[in-house]
Amino acid sequence: MNRAFLRPLARTAVLLAAALVLAGALPAAAAGPDVRVKVAPRTVRTDERVTVTITVSGEGATSATLVGRPPRGKNLLPAGGASTSTQVSWVNGRFSAVKQFVLEYLPAGVGEGEVPSFEIDVDGKTVHTEPVPVRILEAPKAPGEARGGGAAPGGNDEVRVRTVVDRDRVWLGESILLEYRLESRVKIQGYDPDHLDPVPGFLVEDEPVSPRATRYTFRDSAGREWVGWVLFRRRLTPTRSGRLTIPPVPFTVGVVRRREDVFGMAFGGFAERVGLVAPAKTIEVKPLPEAGRPPDFSGAVGSFTLEARLDRARVAAGEAVQLEVTVRGEGNLSTASPPTVTLPPDVQAFDPVEKRQGPGFRTWDVPIVPRAPGRVQVGPVRFAYFDPAAGEYRVATVPPLPLEVTPGAAGGAATGGPAPVAARGGDRLRWLHVPDRPLRNLERPPWASPLLVVLAVLPPLLLLGATVLGPLVSRWAGSPAGRRARLRAAVARRLAAARKRAGAAPGEAAREVIEALHLWAGEVLGEPSRPLDRTRLFRGLAERTGREELARRFVETLEAAEAIRYAGVGEIGRVIDAAAEITREVPR
Amino acid sequence: MSARNRRRCMAALVACLVFLAAAAAALAAGPDPGGGAAALSPRALLEQAAAAGEAGRWEEAERDLREVVSRGIHDPEAWYDLGTVLAHEGKYGEAILALRRALRLDPRHEDARANLEWVRARLADASEGTDGARDLLARWLALLPERGALVAAIALEWIGAALLLFGLFRARRRAAALRRAGIAALVLAALLALPPLGLAWLRATDRSAVVLAERAEARSGPGEDNPVLFTVHEGLEVELGRARGDWVYVRVPGGPAGWLPRSALAPVHPDGHP
């Protein structure tokens, strides 16, 4: 064969083959993205899941993305996010790219369901999938399963999520407390999601809650022990009346189940992710009554108290003073308007500024500027609210606060001195005192005064002394020494009396001397001396004292005294001296 | 009764009266000096403060009243006036402190109580006060005039002691009756002395304080590096606990407890810092 003839032929064949290859490959490359949705199973029980697989193939498939979070479907809730996978292949000379999104949906009701439409972005081009209908059947109840648990799909006799509200009939604006509680009989590893969506028809305030701190246990009707945790706590305030529904919320919970061998013995466990749905709740919201609605009612519903204070009691005209107003209580304070303040014409108030807000209270500062000097009343301050417990409107009020306004720097005309701010009674300060008595230092305790202590302590000391010394004194008084002392004292008293009367009544003075002498003699003799005649008296004294001279002097003095007493003869002074000298001799 | 016994009774009576007069003088001895050439007397200062208050010159009134109490005259009326003036000035923390001091000295001072409630109603922190049970007891103990009860108690003590002494040493017909009367007088004296002594004890053991700082943070320990437990504001009344350095452990009545800087507080008892 002629080579010259074959060369062009071979060249043509190669070009033709290449053209054929290109002709086969180009349509594939030029084709647009192909998006298909596969749903399995199409008939599902409430305790099963629906798997949705979205397959994107064709040009730009590798860059395809699912727009937004997986949407809810009719009676179907997304359990977590989508998982993706990409496959690129060259088969039979054809380039092929496929990307898959796999999502799981949990049944949230019984009957007709629908997998929603998905929005897919492929190289800037948006593709919407068609919704896919599914049929949802009631799952058979396990024996002993708690009723009303609410964990319809995925909720079983081991783990469930409950939706708990503190009330299901409220007034418009009245807050309710919503909790999602996870209850389980198996070990829990974790849960999704970590945050919740807004609730249509409600203002939502999420309260921080630590599930670990809220752990509780209980037993069901079959006697099985459950452990529960509060996963989320929200305060919902309805924004419209009627029957509002808190939609169901899907949860994915990681649980650890025990593994048992063929003999029923536990030997470890295995982790599993379980899809659960917290059931929907319907709240009946009653509209607030029109009757009795205060004109300044701003929508606060609850039970509140009102406090107000001025940061100063005195201010110069033209300067600002802050009126701090605080509303405290239970209710939807977050949407409440500031309280209203009634002011005199020459006082200007500016817009309130929120100062603090916390659980159960809100504080505003109201800048107030008095324009003229004098004494003004700031207030009353009012806060109108609806009390759901009583079912009627109420107004919390703070009485007017006095404010002293002095002439300003610009030279406001004085008004002849302000009237006293403080007056007795009412909600005002009481007036200053000027006591009629001298001022005292009451801080000093009574026991700080030494004189007082002495005065208080002395009587008991005296009593104590008398109690202790009394018996000693009595014993001493009965002893010879005591008797002598008593005798001396008695004789001395008689002689002193005699001297006192010697000038005016010598007879009486002599009687005292005679008594003194007989007292002395009786003590010396040991018997009464008065009945004794002179001779026996002389002998007795001489014998007892051993001194005749003393006995003689005694008798002579006694006779001299008797002479003065009965005859008025003699000198009483000398007799008294003689008696004193005799009685100084102490009998043994 | 013989002439001699009558004389003895008279002597004892005179002695009692002399002691009573001395006791009354000791109790009434106050630091109201009547004023010197350079300074006004406390009473004159009080009158001057009242006049300034009447004219709305609160700073002037405050200065006069502070002068009175700085002289060591802890009279309830002086503290009451100072607290009222401070309340007018909007110094609520110091006003509460002064009014609490007035009530501490005179638990039945109703105007001080009313003004204290007025101020409490205007505080940032809702305050129940620290004076619940103690206040009730103090008000009950203050039913009798404090000084009069003490003088009467001492008088009865002396009379009782005298009667007992007579009864002990005069072993005659009426000795037993004298002893009984003496014991009764001593018991009555003890009963009369209880309220003033109880009040003095309550004053001496008062552990309450008032927050004077506009805002203070209570911490879990005595130091800035400890975490903040809660925040208190001016005028809050707290109970004092132990102290460590510049920090004091306080308890909010019916509420939490924590450590506050000593400088943020003032004790109701003038010497009451732990």
Coordinates of N, CA and C in Angstrom, one line a residue, chain A residues 145-294:
Chain A
E145 N -45.2 2.9 79.4 CA -44.6 4.2 79.0 C -45.5 5.3 79.7
A146 N -44.9 6.3 80.2 CA -45.6 7.3 80.9 C -46.5 8.1 79.9
R147 N -47.7 8.4 80.3 CA -48.6 9.1 79.4 C -48.3 10.6 79.5
G148 N -48.5 11.2 78.4 CA -48.3 12.7 78.4 C -46.9 13.1 78.4
G149 N -46.0 12.1 78.1 CA -44.6 12.5 78.2 C -44.2 13.5 77.1
G150 N -44.9 13.4 76.0 CA -44.7 14.4 74.9 C -43.5 14.1 74.0
A151 N -42.8 13.0 74.3 CA -41.7 12.7 73.4 C -42.2 11.8 72.3
A152 N -43.0 12.4 71.4 CA -43.7 11.5 70.5 C -42.7 10.8 69.6
P153 N -42.1 11.4 68.6 CA -41.1 10.6 67.8 C -39.8 10.5 68.6
G154 N -39.3 9.4 68.8 CA -38.1 9.3 69.5 C -38.2 9.3 71.0
G155 N -39.4 9.8 71.4 CA -39.6 9.7 72.9 C -40.1 8.3 73.2
N156 N -39.4 7.7 74.1 CA -39.8 6.3 74.4 C -39.7 6.1 75.9
D157 N -39.6 4.9 76.3 CA -39.6 4.6 77.8 C -38.2 4.7 78.4
E158 N -37.3 5.3 77.6 CA -36.0 5.5 78.1 C -35.5 6.9 78.2
V159 N -35.9 7.7 77.2 CA -35.5 9.1 77.2 C -36.6 9.9 76.4
R160 N -36.8 11.1 76.9 CA -37.9 11.9 76.3 C -37.6 13.4 76.6
V161 N -38.2 14.3 75.9 CA -38.1 15.7 76.1 C -39.5 16.2 76.3
R162 N -39.7 17.0 77.4 CA -41.1 17.5 77.7 C -41.1 19.0 77.6
T163 N -42.2 19.5 77.2 CA -42.5 21.0 77.2 C -43.3 21.3 78.3
V164 N -42.8 22.2 79.2 CA -43.6 22.5 80.5 C -43.8 24.0 80.5
V165 N -45.0 24.3 80.7 CA -45.4 25.8 80.9 C -46.1 25.9 82.3
D166 N -45.9 27.0 82.9 CA -46.5 27.2 84.2 C -47.9 27.6 84.1
R167 N -48.4 28.1 83.0 CA -49.8 28.4 82.8 C -50.2 28.2 81.3
D168 N -51.4 27.8 81.1 CA -51.8 27.8 79.7 C -52.9 28.7 79.4
R169 N -53.3 29.5 80.3 CA -54.3 30.6 80.1 C -53.8 31.8 80.7
V170 N -53.5 32.8 79.9 CA -52.9 34.0 80.4 C -53.6 35.2 79.8
W171 N -53.3 36.4 80.4 CA -53.7 37.6 79.8 C -52.7 38.1 78.8
L172 N -53.2 38.9 77.9 CA -52.2 39.5 76.9 C -51.2 40.3 77.7
G173 N -49.9 40.0 77.4 CA -48.9 40.7 78.1 C -48.4 40.0 79.4
E174 N -49.1 39.0 79.8 CA -48.7 38.3 81.1 C -47.7 37.2 80.7
S175 N -46.6 37.2 81.4 CA -45.5 36.3 81.1 C -45.8 34.9 81.5
I176 N -45.3 33.9 80.8 CA -45.4 32.6 81.2 C -44.0 32.0 81.2
L177 N -43.8 31.0 82.0 CA -42.4 30.4 82.1 C -42.5 29.1 81.3
L178 N -41.6 28.9 80.3 CA -41.6 27.7 79.5 C -40.2 27.0 79.8
E179 N -40.3 25.7 80.0 CA -39.1 24.9 80.2 C -39.2 23.7 79.3
Y180 N -38.0 23.4 78.7 CA -37.8 22.1 78.0 C -37.0 21.2 78.9
R181 N -37.6 20.1 79.3 CA -37.0 19.2 80.2 C -36.6 17.9 79.6
L182 N -35.4 17.5 79.7 CA -35.0 16.2 79.2 C -35.1 15.2 80.4
E183 N -35.8 14.1 80.1 CA -35.9 13.1 81.2 C -35.4 11.7 80.6
S184 N -34.7 11.0 81.4 CA -34.0 9.8 80.8 C -33.8 8.8 81.9
R185 N -33.8 7.6 81.4 CA -33.4 6.4 82.3 C -32.1 5.9 81.9
V186 N -31.5 6.4 80.8 CA -30.2 6.0 80.4 C -29.2 7.1 80.5
K187 N -27.9 6.8 80.3 CA -26.9 7.8 80.5 C -26.9 8.8 79.3
I188 N -26.8 10.1 79.5 CA -26.9 11.1 78.5 C -25.5 11.6 78.2
Q189 N -25.1 11.7 77.0 CA -23.8 12.2 76.6 C -23.9 13.7 76.2
G190 N -25.0 14.1 75.6 CA -25.1 15.5 75.2 C -26.3 15.7 74.5
Y191 N -26.5 16.9 74.0 CA -27.8 17.2 73.3 C -27.6 18.3 72.3
D192 N -28.4 18.4 71.3 CA -28.5 19.5 70.4 C -29.9 20.0 70.3
P193 N -30.3 21.2 70.0 CA -29.4 22.3 69.7 C -28.9 23.0 71.0
D194 N -28.0 24.0 70.9 CA -27.6 24.7 72.0 C -28.4 26.1 72.1
H195 N -29.2 26.3 71.2 CA -30.1 27.5 71.3 C -31.4 27.3 70.6
L196 N -32.4 28.1 70.9 CA -33.7 27.8 70.3 C -34.1 29.0 69.5
D197 N -35.1 28.7 68.6 CA -35.6 29.8 67.7 C -36.6 30.7 68.4
P198 N -36.9 31.8 67.8 CA -38.0 32.7 68.4 C -39.3 31.9 68.3
V199 N -40.2 32.4 69.1 CA -41.6 31.7 69.1 C -42.5 32.8 68.5
P200 N -43.2 32.4 67.4 CA -44.1 33.4 66.8 C -45.3 33.8 67.8
G201 N -45.5 35.1 67.9 CA -46.6 35.5 68.8 C -46.2 35.8 70.2
F202 N -44.9 35.6 70.5 CA -44.4 35.8 71.8 C -43.1 36.7 71.8
L203 N -42.9 37.5 72.8 CA -41.6 38.0 73.1 C -40.9 37.0 74.0
V204 N -39.7 36.7 73.6 CA -39.0 35.7 74.3 C -37.8 36.3 75.1
E205 N -37.7 35.9 76.4 CA -36.5 36.2 77.2 C -35.9 34.9 77.6
D206 N -34.7 34.6 77.1 CA -34.1 33.4 77.6 C -33.4 33.6 78.9
E207 N -33.7 32.7 79.8 CA -33.1 32.8 81.2 C -31.9 31.8 81.2
P208 N -30.7 32.2 81.6 CA -29.7 31.2 81.7 C -30.0 30.1 82.6
V209 N -29.7 28.9 82.2 CA -30.0 27.8 83.1 C -28.9 26.7 82.9
S210 N -28.4 26.2 84.0 CA -27.4 25.1 83.9 C -28.1 23.8 84.1
P211 N -28.2 23.0 83.1 CA -28.9 21.7 83.3 C -28.3 20.9 84.4
R212 N -27.0 20.9 84.6 CA -26.5 20.1 85.7 C -27.0 20.6 87.1
A213 N -27.3 21.9 87.2 CA -27.8 22.4 88.5 C -29.3 22.1 88.7
T214 N -30.0 21.7 87.6 CA -31.4 21.5 87.7 C -31.8 20.1 87.8
R215 N -30.8 19.2 88.0 CA -31.1 17.8 87.9 C -32.1 17.4 89.0
Y216 N -33.0 16.5 88.6 CA -34.0 16.0 89.5 C -34.3 14.6 89.2
T217 N -34.9 13.9 90.1 CA -35.2 12.5 89.9 C -36.7 12.2 90.3
F218 N -37.3 11.2 89.7 CA -38.6 10.9 90.1 C -38.9 9.4 89.6
R219 N -40.0 8.9 90.0 CA -40.3 7.5 89.6 C -41.7 7.6 88.8
D220 N -41.7 6.8 87.8 CA -43.0 6.8 87.0 C -44.0 5.8 87.6
S221 N -45.1 5.7 87.0 CA -46.2 4.8 87.5 C -45.7 3.4 87.6
A222 N -44.7 3.0 86.8 CA -44.2 1.6 86.9 C -43.1 1.4 87.9
G223 N -42.8 2.5 88.6 CA -41.8 2.4 89.7 C -40.4 2.6 89.1
R224 N -40.2 3.0 87.9 CA -38.9 3.1 87.3 C -38.3 4.5 87.6
E225 N -37.1 4.6 87.9 CA -36.5 5.8 88.3 C -36.0 6.6 87.1
W226 N -36.4 7.9 87.0 CA -36.0 8.7 85.9 C -35.1 9.9 86.4
V227 N -34.3 10.4 85.6 CA -33.5 11.6 85.9 C -33.9 12.7 84.9
G228 N -34.1 13.9 85.4 CA -34.5 14.9 84.6 C -33.6 16.1 84.7
W229 N -33.5 16.9 83.6 CA -32.7 18.2 83.6 C -33.5 19.2 82.8
V230 N -33.4 20.4 83.2 CA -34.0 21.5 82.5 C -33.0 22.0 81.5
L231 N -33.3 21.8 80.2 CA -32.3 22.2 79.1 C -32.4 23.7 78.8
F232 N -33.7 24.2 78.7 CA -33.9 25.6 78.4 C -35.0 26.2 79.2
R233 N -34.9 27.4 79.6 CA -35.9 28.1 80.3 C -36.1 29.4 79.7
R234 N -37.4 29.7 79.3 CA -37.7 30.9 78.5 C -38.9 31.6 79.2
R235 N -38.9 32.9 79.2 CA -40.0 33.7 79.6 C -40.7 34.2 78.4
L236 N -41.9 33.8 78.2 CA -42.6 34.2 77.0 C -43.7 35.2 77.3
T237 N -43.8 36.2 76.6 CA -44.8 37.2 76.8 C -45.7 37.3 75.5
P238 N -46.9 37.0 75.6 CA -47.7 37.0 74.3 C -47.9 38.4 73.8
T239 N -47.8 38.6 72.5 CA -48.0 39.9 71.9 C -49.3 40.1 71.2
R240 N -50.1 39.0 71.2 CA -51.5 39.1 70.6 C -52.3 38.1 71.4
S241 N -53.6 38.3 71.3 CA -54.5 37.5 72.0 C -55.0 36.3 71.1
G242 N -55.7 35.4 71.7 CA -56.1 34.2 70.9 C -55.4 32.9 71.3
R243 N -55.6 31.9 70.5 CA -54.9 30.6 70.9 C -53.6 30.6 70.1
L244 N -52.5 30.7 70.9 CA -51.2 30.8 70.3 C -50.5 29.4 70.6
T245 N -49.7 29.0 69.6 CA -49.1 27.7 69.7 C -47.6 27.9 69.8
I246 N -47.0 27.2 70.8 CA -45.6 27.1 71.0 C -45.2 25.9 70.1
P247 N -44.5 26.1 69.0 CA -44.3 24.9 68.1 C -43.4 23.9 68.8
P248 N -43.5 22.6 68.2 CA -42.6 21.6 68.7 C -41.1 21.9 68.4
V249 N -40.3 21.4 69.2 CA -38.8 21.6 69.1 C -38.1 20.3 69.0
P250 N -37.4 20.1 67.9 CA -36.6 18.8 67.8 C -35.3 18.9 68.6
F251 N -35.0 17.8 69.2 CA -33.7 17.7 69.9 C -33.0 16.4 69.4
T252 N -31.7 16.4 69.4 CA -31.0 15.2 69.2 C -30.1 15.0 70.5
V253 N -30.3 13.8 71.0 CA -29.7 13.5 72.3 C -28.8 12.3 72.1
G254 N -27.6 12.5 72.7 CA -26.7 11.3 72.6 C -26.9 10.5 73.9
V255 N -27.2 9.2 73.7 CA -27.4 8.4 74.9 C -26.4 7.2 74.8
V256 N -26.1 6.6 76.0 CA -25.3 5.5 76.0 C -26.1 4.3 76.6
R257 N -26.3 3.3 75.7 CA -27.1 2.1 76.2 C -26.1 1.0 76.6
R258 N -26.6 0.2 77.5 CA -25.8 -1.0 77.9 C -25.9 -2.1 76.9
R259 N -24.8 -2.7 76.7 CA -24.7 -3.8 75.8 C -24.8 -5.1 76.6
E260 N -25.5 -6.1 76.1 CA -25.7 -7.3 76.9 C -25.2 -8.5 76.0
D261 N -24.6 -9.4 76.6 CA -24.1 -10.6 75.9 C -25.3 -11.6 75.7
V262 N -24.9 -12.7 75.2 CA -26.0 -13.7 74.9 C -26.6 -14.3 76.2
F263 N -25.9 -14.1 77.3 CA -26.4 -14.5 78.6 C -27.2 -13.4 79.4
G264 N -27.3 -12.3 78.7 CA -28.0 -11.2 79.3 C -27.2 -10.4 80.3
M265 N -25.9 -10.6 80.3 CA -25.0 -9.9 81.2 C -24.5 -8.6 80.5
A266 N -24.5 -7.6 81.3 CA -24.0 -6.3 80.7 C -22.5 -6.3 80.6
F267 N -22.0 -5.9 79.5 CA -20.6 -5.8 79.3 C -20.2 -4.5 78.5
G268 N -20.5 -3.4 79.1 CA -20.2 -2.1 78.4 C -21.4 -1.5 77.8
G269 N -21.1 -0.5 77.0 CA -22.3 0.2 76.4 C -21.9 0.7 75.0
F270 N -22.8 1.3 74.3 CA -22.6 1.9 73.0 C -23.4 3.2 72.9
A271 N -22.7 4.1 72.2 CA -23.4 5.4 72.1 C -24.3 5.4 71.0
E272 N -25.3 6.3 71.1 CA -26.3 6.4 70.0 C -26.9 7.8 70.1
R273 N -27.3 8.3 68.9 CA -27.9 9.6 68.9 C -29.4 9.3 68.6
V274 N -30.2 10.0 69.5 CA -31.6 9.8 69.4 C -32.3 11.1 69.1
G275 N -33.2 11.1 68.2 CA -34.0 12.3 67.8 C -35.2 12.3 68.7
L276 N -35.4 13.5 69.3 CA -36.6 13.6 70.2 C -37.3 14.9 69.8
V277 N -38.6 15.0 70.1 CA -39.3 16.2 69.8 C -40.0 16.7 71.0
A278 N -39.8 17.9 71.5 CA -40.6 18.4 72.5 C -41.9 18.9 71.9
P279 N -43.0 18.4 72.4 CA -44.3 18.6 71.8 C -44.7 20.1 71.8
A280 N -45.6 20.4 70.9 CA -46.1 21.8 70.9 C -47.1 22.0 72.1
K281 N -47.3 23.3 72.4 CA -48.2 23.7 73.5 C -49.0 24.8 73.0
T282 N -50.3 24.7 73.4 CA -51.2 25.8 73.0 C -51.5 26.7 74.2
I283 N -51.4 27.9 74.0 CA -51.6 28.9 75.1 C -52.8 29.7 74.7
E284 N -53.8 29.8 75.6 CA -54.9 30.7 75.4 C -54.6 32.1 76.0
V285 N -54.6 33.1 75.1 CA -54.3 34.4 75.6 C -55.5 35.3 75.5
K286 N -55.9 35.8 76.7 CA -57.1 36.6 76.8 C -56.7 38.1 76.6
P287 N -57.6 38.8 75.8 CA -57.3 40.2 75.7 C -57.5 41.0 77.0
L288 N -56.8 42.1 77.2 CA -57.0 42.9 78.4 C -58.3 43.6 78.3
P289 N -59.0 43.8 79.4 CA -60.3 44.4 79.4 C -60.1 45.9 79.1
E290 N -61.1 46.5 78.4 CA -61.1 47.9 78.1 C -61.6 48.7 79.3
A291 N -62.5 48.0 80.1 CA -63.1 48.8 81.3 C -62.0 49.0 82.3
G292 N -62.0 50.3 82.8 CA -61.1 50.6 83.9 C -59.7 50.8 83.4
R293 N -59.4 50.9 82.1 CA -58.0 51.0 81.7 C -57.5 52.4 82.0
P294 N -56.5 52.6 82.8 CA -56.0 54.0 83.0 C -55.4 54.6 81.8

